[in-house]
Tab-separated table of C-alpha atoms in Angstrom:
chain	number	residue	atom	x	y	z
A	1	MET	CA	8.107	19.440	49.049
A	2	ARG	CA	9.862	19.809	45.748
A	3	LYS	CA	8.302	17.880	42.912
A	4	PHE	CA	10.333	16.071	40.272
A	5	LEU	CA	8.769	15.934	36.844
A	6	LEU	CA	9.686	13.485	34.100
A	7	VAL	CA	8.667	15.096	30.825
A	8	VAL	CA	8.282	12.726	27.904
A	9	ALA	CA	8.418	14.027	24.349
A	10	THR	CA	5.895	12.414	22.027
A	11	VAL	CA	4.139	13.207	18.845
A	12	CYS	CA	0.804	13.792	20.494
A	13	GLY	CA	1.562	16.461	23.050
A	14	CYS	CA	0.973	16.792	26.754
A	15	SER	CA	-2.682	17.793	26.458
A	16	LEU	CA	-3.628	14.121	26.109
A	17	PHE	CA	-2.843	13.583	29.767
A	18	GLY	CA	-4.233	16.807	31.170
A	19	LEU	CA	-0.899	17.783	32.647
A	20	SER	CA	1.256	20.867	32.234
A	21	PRO	CA	5.046	21.098	32.525
A	22	THR	CA	4.540	24.167	34.708
A	23	MET	CA	3.227	21.952	37.516
A	24	ALA	CA	6.686	20.859	38.612
A	25	ASP	CA	9.917	22.428	39.762
A	26	VAL	CA	12.210	19.881	38.111
A	27	ARG	CA	11.446	18.495	34.659
A	28	ILE	CA	13.195	15.835	32.585
A	29	GLY	CA	12.232	15.797	28.904
A	30	ILE	CA	12.375	12.455	27.119
A	31	LEU	CA	12.031	12.253	23.353
A	32	ALA	CA	9.657	9.456	22.340
A	33	LYS	CA	9.522	8.310	18.748
A	34	ASN	CA	6.563	5.933	18.844
A	35	GLY	CA	3.713	7.823	20.516
A	36	PRO	CA	2.439	8.337	24.078
A	37	ALA	CA	1.193	4.848	24.925
A	38	LYS	CA	4.517	3.162	24.205
A	39	VAL	CA	6.616	5.798	25.910
A	40	LEU	CA	4.491	5.759	29.041
A	41	LYS	CA	4.753	1.992	29.189
A	42	LYS	CA	8.503	2.253	28.766
A	43	TRP	CA	9.318	5.068	31.213
A	44	GLU	CA	6.549	5.196	33.814
A	45	LEU	CA	8.379	2.823	36.135
A	46	THR	CA	11.486	4.992	35.868
A	47	GLY	CA	9.371	7.788	37.288
A	48	ASP	CA	8.354	5.520	40.168
A	49	TYR	CA	11.980	4.474	40.667
A	50	LEU	CA	13.193	8.069	40.868
A	51	THR	CA	10.369	8.910	43.244
A	52	GLY	CA	11.652	6.254	45.611
A	53	LYS	CA	15.290	7.260	45.279
A	54	LEU	CA	14.766	11.004	45.542
A	55	GLY	CA	11.978	10.918	48.089
A	56	GLU	CA	9.988	13.256	45.851
A	57	PRO	CA	7.137	12.664	43.379
A	58	VAL	CA	8.155	12.039	39.788
A	59	LYS	CA	5.525	12.498	37.108
A	60	ILE	CA	5.529	11.779	33.398
A	61	ILE	CA	4.227	14.444	31.024
A	62	PRO	CA	4.411	14.048	27.231
A	63	LEU	CA	5.604	16.742	24.833
A	64	ASP	CA	5.381	16.869	21.055
A	65	PHE	CA	8.477	15.583	19.219
A	66	ASP	CA	9.074	19.058	17.832
A	67	LYS	CA	8.547	20.772	21.188
A	68	VAL	CA	11.850	19.679	22.737
A	69	THR	CA	13.899	22.634	21.507
A	70	PRO	CA	11.207	25.205	22.391
A	71	ALA	CA	10.964	23.648	25.862
A	72	VAL	CA	14.719	23.990	26.377
A	73	VAL	CA	14.764	27.548	25.075
A	74	ALA	CA	11.800	28.559	27.241
A	75	GLY	CA	13.251	26.942	30.363
A	76	ASP	CA	10.390	24.462	30.591
A	77	VAL	CA	12.726	21.511	31.244
A	78	ASP	CA	15.748	21.059	33.470
A	79	PHE	CA	17.036	17.819	31.905
A	80	PHE	CA	16.300	16.020	28.669
A	81	LEU	CA	16.883	12.623	27.067
A	82	VAL	CA	16.848	12.869	23.270
A	83	ASN	CA	18.560	11.338	20.276
A	84	SER	CA	22.254	12.029	19.977
A	85	SER	CA	21.954	14.503	17.109
A	86	MET	CA	19.259	16.572	18.800
A	87	PHE	CA	21.440	16.687	21.898
A	88	VAL	CA	24.440	18.017	19.960
A	89	THR	CA	22.275	20.779	18.506
A	90	LEU	CA	21.046	21.771	21.956
A	91	GLN	CA	24.571	21.576	23.357
A	92	LEU	CA	26.088	23.832	20.716
A	93	LYS	CA	23.244	26.313	20.482
A	94	TYR	CA	21.990	26.500	24.067
A	95	GLY	CA	24.781	25.267	26.338
A	96	ALA	CA	23.330	21.898	27.323
A	97	THR	CA	25.719	19.455	29.013
A	98	PRO	CA	25.624	15.630	28.894
A	99	VAL	CA	25.463	14.029	32.334
A	100	ALA	CA	24.915	10.336	31.465
A	101	THR	CA	24.449	7.984	28.516
A	102	MET	CA	21.740	5.348	28.313
A	103	ILE	CA	22.823	1.707	27.983
A	104	ASN	CA	20.271	-0.251	25.984
A	105	SER	CA	19.480	-3.912	26.559
A	106	ARG	CA	18.948	-5.824	23.316
A	107	GLN	CA	19.203	-9.563	22.667
A	108	GLY	CA	21.037	-10.094	25.936
A	109	LYS	CA	23.661	-7.464	25.156
A	110	ALA	CA	24.389	-4.106	26.790
A	111	LEU	CA	24.584	-1.608	23.929
A	112	GLN	CA	25.994	1.900	24.134
A	113	SER	CA	25.744	2.583	20.397
A	114	PHE	CA	23.297	2.268	17.517
A	115	GLY	CA	23.143	2.773	13.782
A	116	GLY	CA	20.853	3.014	10.786
A	117	VAL	CA	19.686	0.348	8.355
A	118	VAL	CA	18.583	0.894	4.751
A	119	ILE	CA	16.068	-1.663	3.496
A	120	THR	CA	14.211	-2.629	0.352
A	121	SER	CA	11.896	-5.497	-0.535
A	122	ALA	CA	13.596	-8.876	-0.682
A	123	TYR	CA	11.984	-9.284	-4.094
A	124	ASN	CA	13.472	-6.082	-5.502
A	125	ASP	CA	16.458	-7.157	-7.595
A	126	LYS	CA	17.086	-3.630	-8.900
A	127	ILE	CA	18.351	-2.181	-5.612
A	128	ASN	CA	21.520	-3.677	-4.164
A	129	SER	CA	23.618	-0.618	-3.324
A	130	PHE	CA	23.226	3.028	-2.388
A	131	GLU	CA	23.934	3.971	-6.013
A	132	ASP	CA	20.887	1.947	-7.068
A	133	LEU	CA	18.668	4.273	-5.022
A	134	LYS	CA	18.990	7.046	-7.602
A	135	GLY	CA	15.659	7.731	-9.267
A	136	LYS	CA	13.815	5.687	-6.643
A	137	LYS	CA	11.102	6.506	-4.110
A	138	PHE	CA	12.626	6.580	-0.613
A	139	ALA	CA	11.141	6.837	2.891
A	140	ALA	CA	12.675	7.987	6.182
A	141	VAL	CA	11.273	8.822	9.615
A	142	LYS	CA	11.854	12.550	10.141
A	143	LYS	CA	14.503	15.035	9.121
A	144	ASN	CA	15.631	15.235	12.766
A	145	SER	CA	15.556	11.466	13.281
A	146	PHE	CA	19.155	10.412	13.817
A	147	GLY	CA	18.907	6.649	13.260
A	148	GLY	CA	15.882	6.995	10.986
A	149	TRP	CA	17.421	9.460	8.537
A	150	GLN	CA	20.611	11.395	9.303
A	151	MET	CA	22.942	8.390	9.575
A	152	ALA	CA	21.832	7.018	6.206
A	153	TYR	CA	21.939	10.517	4.713
A	154	LYS	CA	25.630	10.748	5.626
A	155	GLU	CA	26.399	7.381	4.021
A	156	MET	CA	24.613	8.453	0.840
A	157	THR	CA	26.530	11.709	0.526
A	158	ALA	CA	29.777	9.782	0.981
A	159	LYS	CA	28.768	7.848	-2.151
A	160	GLY	CA	28.085	11.063	-4.052
A	161	ILE	CA	24.311	10.778	-3.734
A	162	ASP	CA	22.108	13.777	-2.951
A	163	PRO	CA	18.781	12.294	-1.827
A	164	PHE	CA	17.006	15.630	-2.256
A	165	THR	CA	17.813	15.727	-5.967
A	166	ASP	CA	18.727	12.161	-6.939
A	167	PHE	CA	15.618	10.374	-5.613
A	168	SER	CA	12.337	10.475	-7.513
A	169	SER	CA	10.736	11.317	-4.166
A	170	LEU	CA	11.758	11.488	-0.515
A	171	LEU	CA	9.027	10.916	2.071
A	172	PHE	CA	9.192	11.426	5.843
A	173	LEU	CA	6.597	9.139	7.422
A	174	GLY	CA	6.885	10.140	11.087
A	175	LYS	CA	7.535	6.734	12.686
A	176	HIS	CA	10.008	3.926	12.139
A	177	ASP	CA	7.251	1.330	11.820
A	178	ASN	CA	5.582	3.391	9.092
A	179	VAL	CA	8.760	3.248	7.026
A	180	VAL	CA	9.033	-0.525	7.403
A	181	PHE	CA	5.403	-1.030	6.415
A	182	ALA	CA	5.825	1.274	3.406
A	183	VAL	CA	8.729	-0.861	2.185
A	184	GLN	CA	6.835	-4.062	2.950
A	185	ASN	CA	3.809	-2.889	0.957
A	186	GLU	CA	6.078	-1.571	-1.825
A	187	ASP	CA	4.625	1.914	-1.437
A	188	VAL	CA	8.263	3.029	-1.629
A	189	ASP	CA	11.297	1.404	-3.190
A	190	ALA	CA	13.452	1.640	-0.071
A	191	GLY	CA	13.661	3.271	3.335
A	192	THR	CA	15.794	3.733	6.419
A	193	VAL	CA	15.151	3.091	10.115
A	194	ARG	CA	17.118	2.767	13.312
A	195	THR	CA	18.928	-0.503	13.986
A	196	ASP	CA	16.824	-2.984	16.010
A	197	THR	CA	13.575	-1.741	14.427
A	198	LEU	CA	13.261	-4.699	12.060
A	199	GLU	CA	14.145	-7.201	14.757
A	200	ARG	CA	11.608	-5.656	17.146
A	201	MET	CA	8.849	-5.780	14.542
A	202	VAL	CA	9.729	-9.379	13.680
A	203	ALA	CA	9.564	-10.326	17.366
A	204	ASN	CA	6.140	-8.661	17.595
A	205	GLY	CA	4.885	-10.601	14.594
A	206	ALA	CA	4.355	-7.470	12.496
A	207	VAL	CA	6.726	-8.447	9.684
A	208	SER	CA	9.053	-11.234	8.624
A	209	MET	CA	12.772	-10.673	8.153
A	210	GLU	CA	12.604	-12.665	4.910
A	211	GLU	CA	10.500	-9.881	3.368
A	212	PHE	CA	13.408	-7.427	3.411
A	213	LYS	CA	16.868	-6.964	1.996
A	214	VAL	CA	19.426	-4.766	3.736
A	215	ILE	CA	21.364	-2.435	1.467
A	216	GLU	CA	25.139	-2.460	1.981
A	217	ALA	CA	24.856	-4.464	5.187
A	218	LYS	CA	27.870	-4.322	7.453
A	219	LYS	CA	28.973	-6.023	10.646
A	220	GLU	CA	30.243	-3.821	13.464
A	221	GLY	CA	32.149	-5.920	16.010
A	222	ASP	CA	29.781	-7.756	18.336
A	223	PHE	CA	26.898	-5.384	17.597
A	224	PRO	CA	23.940	-7.794	17.275
A	225	PHE	CA	21.878	-6.001	14.618
A	226	VAL	CA	22.286	-5.652	10.898
A	227	CYS	CA	23.162	-2.089	9.871
A	228	SER	CA	24.073	0.015	6.836
A	229	THR	CA	25.898	2.836	8.611
A	230	GLN	CA	28.627	3.334	11.156
A	231	LEU	CA	27.599	3.244	14.810
A	232	TYR	CA	27.135	6.295	17.021
A	233	PRO	CA	26.784	6.691	20.815
A	234	GLU	CA	23.389	6.115	22.402
A	235	TRP	CA	21.055	8.821	23.672
A	236	PRO	CA	22.498	11.073	26.386
A	237	LEU	CA	20.727	12.516	29.372
A	238	ALA	CA	21.644	16.208	29.431
A	239	LYS	CA	21.051	19.173	31.676
A	240	VAL	CA	20.144	22.595	30.399
A	241	ALA	CA	22.510	25.478	31.101
A	242	ALA	CA	20.457	26.786	34.021
A	243	THR	CA	20.316	23.481	35.925
A	244	GLY	CA	22.563	23.441	38.976
A	245	ALA	CA	25.309	20.916	39.679
A	246	PHE	CA	23.768	19.718	42.960
A	247	LEU	CA	20.432	18.838	41.391
A	248	SER	CA	22.170	17.211	38.456
A	249	ALA	CA	24.305	15.077	40.767
A	250	ARG	CA	21.241	13.844	42.674
A	251	VAL	CA	19.384	12.779	39.555
A	252	VAL	CA	22.415	11.158	37.922
A	253	ALA	CA	23.388	9.314	41.101
A	254	ALA	CA	19.896	7.864	41.349
A	255	LEU	CA	19.911	6.748	37.725
A	256	LYS	CA	23.358	5.157	38.023
A	257	GLU	CA	22.102	3.052	40.927
A	258	LEU	CA	19.513	1.483	38.633
A	259	LYS	CA	20.225	-2.222	38.154
A	260	ALA	CA	19.532	-4.235	35.010
A	261	ASP	CA	17.085	-6.491	36.859
A	262	ASP	CA	15.091	-3.610	38.354
A	263	LYS	CA	11.548	-3.343	37.036
A	264	ALA	CA	12.217	0.168	35.754
A	265	ALA	CA	15.210	-0.987	33.710
A	266	LYS	CA	13.326	-3.937	32.255
A	267	ALA	CA	10.386	-1.746	31.278
A	268	ALA	CA	12.710	0.772	29.615
A	269	LYS	CA	14.703	-2.068	28.009
A	270	ILE	CA	17.963	-0.697	29.328
A	271	VAL	CA	20.824	-2.111	31.370
A	272	GLY	CA	21.345	1.205	33.123
A	273	TRP	CA	23.302	4.428	32.735
A	274	THR	CA	26.973	5.299	32.309
A	275	ASP	CA	29.160	8.396	32.149
A	276	PRO	CA	28.581	10.519	29.038
A	277	LEU	CA	30.136	9.123	25.875
A	278	ASP	CA	31.990	11.125	23.227
A	279	TYR	CA	29.533	12.810	20.841
A	280	SER	CA	32.136	14.501	18.636
A	281	GLY	CA	31.373	12.059	15.815
A	282	VAL	CA	27.749	13.161	15.890
A	283	GLU	CA	28.852	16.780	15.672
A	284	ALA	CA	31.069	15.897	12.708
A	285	LEU	CA	28.052	14.376	10.956
A	286	GLN	CA	26.032	17.537	11.524
A	287	GLN	CA	28.873	19.679	10.258
A	288	SER	CA	29.353	17.644	7.083
A	289	LEU	CA	25.622	17.653	6.282
A	290	HIS	CA	24.941	21.212	7.492
A	291	LEU	CA	22.346	19.970	9.979
A	292	GLY	CA	21.336	21.030	13.468
A	293	ALA	CA	23.681	23.638	14.870
A	294	TYR	CA	25.430	23.796	11.479
A	295	ALA	CA	22.292	24.324	9.405
A	296	ARG	CA	22.657	27.042	6.797
């Protein structure tokens, strides 16, 4: 019997769970930005769902955040679900192909896009625009975090700001929550995170929205969250170059049958999956900033 393996990318690595990606014939890598416990809670039921649909066992194995590209290069995964910028890099450099796009479920809305938000303390009257960030201490998630850095980076450069030379310091704190807490505690003057991060932390009782001020807030149609950047398409599920069309069709068909009220969808906080969206805007961002496949 062929085993199906759902590989989850986390900061802590697969050794925590005593599993190896070599145990399975088919592996789906999922980038997780908030550690193993949260990602397992979010995606474990998707593994159970696929097991039922495919008639084969689906297992979840975590990988380090920075192990996604090595896993693709080494042939250790057959599919992967990562942020949109990481996908574009893997598409251009290693021939990956998008097969579906995730549809998030947030505040009763089905969302196929997301953005970045730049925040400072509500009590900081010296920062009200991107230009005011010059000479300040700034925090982001990671250099390869799309919503937690690259989107805001693009907006800054459009304003003539080079964060690597114009800020007094630029810190990468690893997780979105860490950035929010750093701003809350005034350890930094400002920071950037993915849209919906603040609202999630408010709902969890971790912070209060009144503690923060959004820099250059903008409204994008019926998008329910405050943001400081343009919106980009949600995470794609992609297949690596070596993955066959028949296997890809089976996995995608199963995922597209997922309903919003299924337990797996609720746990993952998604409505379901749709055909791949257009990621050319993400590629344009990489090209303009010399990131990813366009890195110098």
